[in-house]
Amino acid sequence: MSSTTEQEPEHGDVLVAQVEEQLRAPAWTRLLTGSSTFIGLILVGLIVVFSILSYTNFVSASNARNVATDAAVLLVVAVGMTFVIVTAGIDLSVGSVLVFAGVVAARAMHAVGGNSWGTIIVGLLVALGCGLGWGVINGFLISKAKVPALIVTLGTFGMALGFALLITGGVDERSVPFKLVDTIGTGRVGNQVPYLVIIAFAVAAVFAVLLHATRFGRYTFAIGSNEEAARRAGIRVDRHLIKVYALMGMLSGLAGFLSLARFSTTTIGGHSTDNLQAIAAVVIGGTSLFGGVGTLLGTIFGVFIPAVLQNGFVIVGVQPFWQQVAVGAVLILAVYLDQLRRRSEYQR
Amino acid sequence: MAEPMLEAREIVKSFGRVHALRGANFTVFPGEVVALVGDNGAGKSTLVKTLAGVHPPDAGEILFEGRPVHIASPVAARRLGIETVYQDLALAAELDPAANLYLGREIMRGGVLGRLGFLDKAEMRRRGDQQFKELGVAIQDTSASVATMSGGQRQGVAVSRAVTWASKVVFMDEPTAALGVVQTRNVLDLIRRVRDRGLAVVLISHNMPEVLEVADRIEVLRLGERVARFERGDVTMEQIVGAMTGAIKHEEEAA
Ligand SMILES: Nc1ncnc2c1ncn2[C@@H]1O[C@H](COP(=O)(O)OP(=O)(O)OP(=O)(O)O)[C@@H](O)[C@H]1O
Ligand SMILES: [Mg+2]
């Protein structure tokens, strides 16, 4: 083949590429669907709007503290949910696992007795262990028994709550050590930043590194992107999925412990929609339900958007019921943008 | 002739009631390109997947460099130096090309960080870029996900991955199916270069001129069995097609 004829198809390719470029979704949709920047901008926009509407009430250390404290427990759950959804999975059991872990941890601390750090650490380990146990069950059934994640975790959602009710007879457990409530539950570092908030953000930071900088994170994305390809590349997919659901369970357990510390009771009836809230936060944060795409930073934004809306509506005197409407709309918008991205990428 | 690099004997593989392979034989020697041809559904991809550890055979024997081996998983195949370009490519579309090139073989950071599981993304990106350039895969934005790339570019990534890591055998299941003229030429040249390195290359293709151009030998599969073998040079397109369609059957006399 002469050099001139070899050149021609390449020119052709460049031309095709240019045409494709023009046929693709306009630039703004790519910016919007590209990363967590867009959702971060929405959060900033909300904060700006509420600040303008009610500067004195909204922009204060105590209000920021309230919002962050309310969001802290959900953030811990949503961090785990990010991993699960990145694998193209789902976990509906989180709220019940949270309650179960809280109940058993409260019982354990009661049994050990006293008001020492030793007792508290026992409670923490029990909560983490309970969560881990449910997570391993979920992961095993999903990866080995091949039961769809939606069904497995719907099942354990009912089972974990059922066991919690059986253990307590349906009555909230209130014997939580004072020291736990005074420090982790309601205490603040430097009298400003609540321990709960610091813990939640520390968890988010550690897991952000795990997701985005390590091999564990890379395999999580690879499995969500193409499970069969991951398997053929030698990744032990089943084992990895069990680990991911185990992590999710452990974080639910931690959330249960934090919730116990915060409310000094097991709040058995208060977590039936935690799963949907966590899923909404993760999806609003730009993680794709189809797997393989997502960021932990986005999830943080996704947790705070509903929290800021709720708080802002109360402050500016809008009926807080509007929050649910607004969050629902944001959720649908987020998934629509994900679909735009997928369409612009896969159409070719 | 030298000892075969890889030999499959009487491989049987069924999917439920579908008998994809019914005692298929296959041989490839080091330093040669074998074309594996046959009609749609003849069992070519199934045979490749069997020899690549994706789905182990129901019956039959596999010899690697003369020794009987069990290739129970893709990792087992990989340890033997066998790499595969799958017909469905098997890329993680949401990851970038370098991440796909190193999938399952990530480069880790040095020291403690590496042991903690931290990836050396910059190094993978750098070596990946270099590798793609060397193999003639044109990728404008190497940080974009594979999903945003053209079909040909994706195929380039899959081919690059296989030839980068293979040390003994490369299976290529229709590697030129989505390629333009120049890229097809690239892949065929690459196949020859890999062969000249002493590896065994197995090319599956429906493009007969391509097969006749690059293959040293041709093995024909029909209804899950090898029905013919041809040497380069003494075969015509008609003979190959005849074997594929069942009009000619001379496996017995082939050496
Ligand atoms: N995973 C599977 N499950 C069930 N049946 C399968 C599976 N893989 C292959 N088959 C069947 O096995 C037979 C052989 O398929 P195979 O993909 O090996 O053919 P092929 O020669 O590669 O064809 P093509 O040229 O179209 O790629 C077909 O009848 C196919 O339907
Ligand atoms: Mg095939």
PDB file of N, CA, C and O in Angstrom, chain B residues 100-138:
ATOM      1  N   ASN B 100      -8.287  -0.642  31.793  1.00  0.00           N
ATOM      2  CA  ASN B 100      -8.646  -1.916  31.164  1.00  0.00           C
ATOM      3  C   ASN B 100      -7.407  -2.739  30.817  1.00  0.00           C
ATOM      4  O   ASN B 100      -7.386  -3.948  31.008  1.00  0.00           O
ATOM      5  N   LEU B 101      -6.385  -2.039  30.323  1.00  0.00           N
ATOM      6  CA  LEU B 101      -5.140  -2.739  29.973  1.00  0.00           C
ATOM      7  C   LEU B 101      -4.583  -3.451  31.201  1.00  0.00           C
ATOM      8  O   LEU B 101      -4.076  -4.569  31.114  1.00  0.00           O
ATOM      9  N   TYR B 102      -4.685  -2.806  32.355  1.00  0.00           N
ATOM     10  CA  TYR B 102      -4.090  -3.355  33.579  1.00  0.00           C
ATOM     11  C   TYR B 102      -5.108  -4.029  34.493  1.00  0.00           C
ATOM     12  O   TYR B 102      -4.793  -4.335  35.639  1.00  0.00           O
ATOM     13  N   LEU B 103      -6.319  -4.247  33.998  1.00  0.00           N
ATOM     14  CA  LEU B 103      -7.346  -4.835  34.862  1.00  0.00           C
ATOM     15  C   LEU B 103      -6.905  -6.217  35.364  1.00  0.00           C
ATOM     16  O   LEU B 103      -6.562  -7.101  34.588  1.00  0.00           O
ATOM     17  N   GLY B 104      -6.916  -6.371  36.677  1.00  0.00           N
ATOM     18  CA  GLY B 104      -6.488  -7.638  37.261  1.00  0.00           C
ATOM     19  C   GLY B 104      -4.978  -7.769  37.407  1.00  0.00           C
ATOM     20  O   GLY B 104      -4.476  -8.763  37.911  1.00  0.00           O
ATOM     21  N   ARG B 105      -4.247  -6.758  36.931  1.00  0.00           N
ATOM     22  CA  ARG B 105      -2.778  -6.771  37.004  1.00  0.00           C
ATOM     23  C   ARG B 105      -2.291  -5.378  37.335  1.00  0.00           C
ATOM     24  O   ARG B 105      -1.296  -4.906  36.804  1.00  0.00           O
ATOM     25  N   GLU B 106      -3.005  -4.685  38.166  1.00  0.00           N
ATOM     26  CA  GLU B 106      -2.724  -3.286  38.453  1.00  0.00           C
ATOM     27  C   GLU B 106      -1.291  -3.069  38.933  1.00  0.00           C
ATOM     28  O   GLU B 106      -0.719  -3.920  39.622  1.00  0.00           O
ATOM     29  N   ILE B 107      -0.758  -1.922  38.557  1.00  0.00           N
ATOM     30  CA  ILE B 107       0.539  -1.520  39.105  1.00  0.00           C
ATOM     31  C   ILE B 107       0.265  -0.797  40.421  1.00  0.00           C
ATOM     32  O   ILE B 107      -0.558   0.127  40.474  1.00  0.00           O
ATOM     33  N   MET B 108       0.933  -1.237  41.472  1.00  0.00           N
ATOM     34  CA  MET B 108       0.680  -0.644  42.781  1.00  0.00           C
ATOM     35  C   MET B 108       1.770   0.368  43.109  1.00  0.00           C
ATOM     36  O   MET B 108       2.863   0.330  42.541  1.00  0.00           O
ATOM     37  N   ARG B 109       1.444   1.277  44.027  1.00  0.00           N
ATOM     38  CA  ARG B 109       2.455   2.223  44.498  1.00  0.00           C
ATOM     39  C   ARG B 109       3.549   1.469  45.228  1.00  0.00           C
ATOM     40  O   ARG B 109       3.354   0.347  45.707  1.00  0.00           O
ATOM     41  N   GLY B 110       4.712   2.121  45.346  1.00  0.00           N
ATOM     42  CA  GLY B 110       5.819   1.482  46.054  1.00  0.00           C
ATOM     43  C   GLY B 110       5.588   1.494  47.561  1.00  0.00           C
ATOM     44  O   GLY B 110       4.735   2.217  48.065  1.00  0.00           O
ATOM     45  N   GLY B 111       6.324   0.665  48.247  1.00  0.00           N
ATOM     46  CA  GLY B 111       6.391   0.706  49.704  1.00  0.00           C
ATOM     47  C   GLY B 111       5.095   0.398  50.422  1.00  0.00           C
ATOM     48  O   GLY B 111       4.290  -0.406  49.965  1.00  0.00           O
ATOM     49  N   VAL B 112       4.902   1.086  51.538  1.00  0.00           N
ATOM     50  CA  VAL B 112       3.764   0.804  52.418  1.00  0.00           C
ATOM     51  C   VAL B 112       2.444   1.061  51.692  1.00  0.00           C
ATOM     52  O   VAL B 112       1.507   0.269  51.788  1.00  0.00           O
ATOM     53  N   LEU B 113       2.374   2.169  50.953  1.00  0.00           N
ATOM     54  CA  LEU B 113       1.128   2.511  50.258  1.00  0.00           C
ATOM     55  C   LEU B 113       0.705   1.371  49.334  1.00  0.00           C
ATOM     56  O   LEU B 113      -0.468   0.997  49.293  1.00  0.00           O
ATOM     57  N   GLY B 114       1.659   0.827  48.624  1.00  0.00           N
ATOM     58  CA  GLY B 114       1.357  -0.276  47.716  1.00  0.00           C
ATOM     59  C   GLY B 114       0.795  -1.468  48.468  1.00  0.00           C
ATOM     60  O   GLY B 114      -0.172  -2.077  48.048  1.00  0.00           O
ATOM     61  N   ARG B 115       1.417  -1.766  49.606  1.00  0.00           N
ATOM     62  CA  ARG B 115       0.921  -2.902  50.368  1.00  0.00           C
ATOM     63  C   ARG B 115      -0.468  -2.629  50.932  1.00  0.00           C
ATOM     64  O   ARG B 115      -1.239  -3.543  51.193  1.00  0.00           O
ATOM     65  N   LEU B 116      -0.789  -1.358  51.132  1.00  0.00           N
ATOM     66  CA  LEU B 116      -2.132  -1.018  51.601  1.00  0.00           C
ATOM     67  C   LEU B 116      -3.153  -1.052  50.464  1.00  0.00           C
ATOM     68  O   LEU B 116      -4.334  -0.811  50.682  1.00  0.00           O
ATOM     69  N   GLY B 117      -2.680  -1.293  49.258  1.00  0.00           N
ATOM     70  CA  GLY B 117      -3.610  -1.437  48.143  1.00  0.00           C
ATOM     71  C   GLY B 117      -3.749  -0.200  47.287  1.00  0.00           C
ATOM     72  O   GLY B 117      -4.675  -0.099  46.482  1.00  0.00           O
ATOM     73  N   PHE B 118      -2.827   0.760  47.412  1.00  0.00           N
ATOM     74  CA  PHE B 118      -2.939   1.971  46.611  1.00  0.00           C
ATOM     75  C   PHE B 118      -2.421   1.746  45.196  1.00  0.00           C
ATOM     76  O   PHE B 118      -1.356   1.144  44.997  1.00  0.00           O
ATOM     77  N   LEU B 119      -3.185   2.222  44.217  1.00  0.00           N
ATOM     78  CA  LEU B 119      -2.818   2.084  42.807  1.00  0.00           C
ATOM     79  C   LEU B 119      -1.836   3.159  42.396  1.00  0.00           C
ATOM     80  O   LEU B 119      -1.895   4.289  42.900  1.00  0.00           O
ATOM     81  N   ASP B 120      -0.953   2.811  41.470  1.00  0.00           N
ATOM     82  CA  ASP B 120      -0.127   3.840  40.841  1.00  0.00           C
ATOM     83  C   ASP B 120      -0.776   4.193  39.503  1.00  0.00           C
ATOM     84  O   ASP B 120      -0.391   3.690  38.456  1.00  0.00           O
ATOM     85  N   LYS B 121      -1.791   5.067  39.591  1.00  0.00           N
ATOM     86  CA  LYS B 121      -2.560   5.377  38.386  1.00  0.00           C
ATOM     87  C   LYS B 121      -1.721   6.076  37.337  1.00  0.00           C
ATOM     88  O   LYS B 121      -1.858   5.823  36.141  1.00  0.00           O
ATOM     89  N   ALA B 122      -0.829   6.986  37.782  1.00  0.00           N
ATOM     90  CA  ALA B 122      -0.023   7.753  36.826  1.00  0.00           C
ATOM     91  C   ALA B 122       0.861   6.812  36.015  1.00  0.00           C
ATOM     92  O   ALA B 122       0.970   6.956  34.792  1.00  0.00           O
ATOM     93  N   GLU B 123       1.465   5.855  36.684  1.00  0.00           N
ATOM     94  CA  GLU B 123       2.361   4.924  35.991  1.00  0.00           C
ATOM     95  C   GLU B 123       1.583   4.058  34.994  1.00  0.00           C
ATOM     96  O   GLU B 123       2.024   3.824  33.877  1.00  0.00           O
ATOM     97  N   MET B 124       0.395   3.615  35.414  1.00  0.00           N
ATOM     98  CA  MET B 124      -0.419   2.801  34.496  1.00  0.00           C
ATOM     99  C   MET B 124      -0.821   3.624  33.277  1.00  0.00           C
ATOM    100  O   MET B 124      -0.800   3.137  32.150  1.00  0.00           O
ATOM    101  N   ARG B 125      -1.194   4.876  33.526  1.00  0.00           N
ATOM    102  CA  ARG B 125      -1.583   5.756  32.428  1.00  0.00           C
ATOM    103  C   ARG B 125      -0.416   5.949  31.462  1.00  0.00           C
ATOM    104  O   ARG B 125      -0.554   5.827  30.246  1.00  0.00           O
ATOM    105  N   ARG B 126       0.772   6.190  32.058  1.00  0.00           N
ATOM    106  CA  ARG B 126       1.952   6.472  31.244  1.00  0.00           C
ATOM    107  C   ARG B 126       2.314   5.252  30.389  1.00  0.00           C
ATOM    108  O   ARG B 126       2.447   5.335  29.171  1.00  0.00           O
ATOM    109  N   ARG B 127       2.417   4.093  31.036  1.00  0.00           N
ATOM    110  CA  ARG B 127       2.792   2.892  30.289  1.00  0.00           C
ATOM    111  C   ARG B 127       1.705   2.497  29.309  1.00  0.00           C
ATOM    112  O   ARG B 127       1.992   1.995  28.224  1.00  0.00           O
ATOM    113  N   GLY B 128       0.460   2.722  29.701  1.00  0.00           N
ATOM    114  CA  GLY B 128      -0.655   2.411  28.811  1.00  0.00           C
ATOM    115  C   GLY B 128      -0.574   3.239  27.536  1.00  0.00           C
ATOM    116  O   GLY B 128      -0.650   2.705  26.427  1.00  0.00           O
ATOM    117  N   ASP B 129      -0.376   4.548  27.701  1.00  0.00           N
ATOM    118  CA  ASP B 129      -0.269   5.433  26.544  1.00  0.00           C
ATOM    119  C   ASP B 129       0.829   4.957  25.604  1.00  0.00           C
ATOM    120  O   ASP B 129       0.654   4.881  24.387  1.00  0.00           O
ATOM    121  N   GLN B 130       1.964   4.631  26.215  1.00  0.00           N
ATOM    122  CA  GLN B 130       3.118   4.190  25.448  1.00  0.00           C
ATOM    123  C   GLN B 130       2.778   2.914  24.675  1.00  0.00           C
ATOM    124  O   GLN B 130       3.059   2.803  23.483  1.00  0.00           O
ATOM    125  N   GLN B 131       2.131   1.993  25.354  1.00  0.00           N
ATOM    126  CA  GLN B 131       1.785   0.716  24.750  1.00  0.00           C
ATOM    127  C   GLN B 131       0.811   0.913  23.582  1.00  0.00           C
ATOM    128  O   GLN B 131       0.995   0.343  22.511  1.00  0.00           O
ATOM    129  N   PHE B 132      -0.219   1.735  23.809  1.00  0.00           N
ATOM    130  CA  PHE B 132      -1.208   1.958  22.745  1.00  0.00           C
ATOM    131  C   PHE B 132      -0.535   2.614  21.546  1.00  0.00           C
ATOM    132  O   PHE B 132      -0.840   2.298  20.399  1.00  0.00           O
ATOM    133  N   LYS B 133       0.375   3.533  21.814  1.00  0.00           N
ATOM    134  CA  LYS B 133       1.065   4.206  20.724  1.00  0.00           C
ATOM    135  C   LYS B 133       1.889   3.194  19.923  1.00  0.00           C
ATOM    136  O   LYS B 133       1.830   3.139  18.709  1.00  0.00           O
ATOM    137  N   GLU B 134       2.623   2.352  20.647  1.00  0.00           N
ATOM    138  CA  GLU B 134       3.456   1.354  19.982  1.00  0.00           C
ATOM    139  C   GLU B 134       2.629   0.410  19.116  1.00  0.00           C
ATOM    140  O   GLU B 134       3.050  -0.010  18.058  1.00  0.00           O
ATOM    141  N   LEU B 135       1.452   0.072  19.601  1.00  0.00           N
ATOM    142  CA  LEU B 135       0.631  -0.904  18.880  1.00  0.00           C
ATOM    143  C   LEU B 135      -0.277  -0.230  17.865  1.00  0.00           C
ATOM    144  O   LEU B 135      -1.101  -0.875  17.236  1.00  0.00           O
ATOM    145  N   GLY B 136      -0.140   1.099  17.732  1.00  0.00           N
ATOM    146  CA  GLY B 136      -0.894   1.798  16.701  1.00  0.00           C
ATOM    147  C   GLY B 136      -2.374   1.960  16.998  1.00  0.00           C
ATOM    148  O   GLY B 136      -3.196   2.009  16.095  1.00  0.00           O
ATOM    149  N   VAL B 137      -2.730   2.024  18.277  1.00  0.00           N
ATOM    150  CA  VAL B 137      -4.125   2.295  18.632  1.00  0.00           C
ATOM    151  C   VAL B 137      -4.253   3.792  18.906  1.00  0.00           C
ATOM    152  O   VAL B 137      -3.635   4.314  19.826  1.00  0.00           O
ATOM    153  N   ALA B 138      -5.009   4.479  18.051  1.00  0.00           N
ATOM    154  CA  ALA B 138      -5.119   5.933  18.177  1.00  0.00           C
ATOM    155  C   ALA B 138      -6.213   6.298  19.180  1.00  0.00           C
ATOM    156  O   ALA B 138      -7.379   6.029  18.936  1.00  0.00           O
TER     157      ALA B 138
END
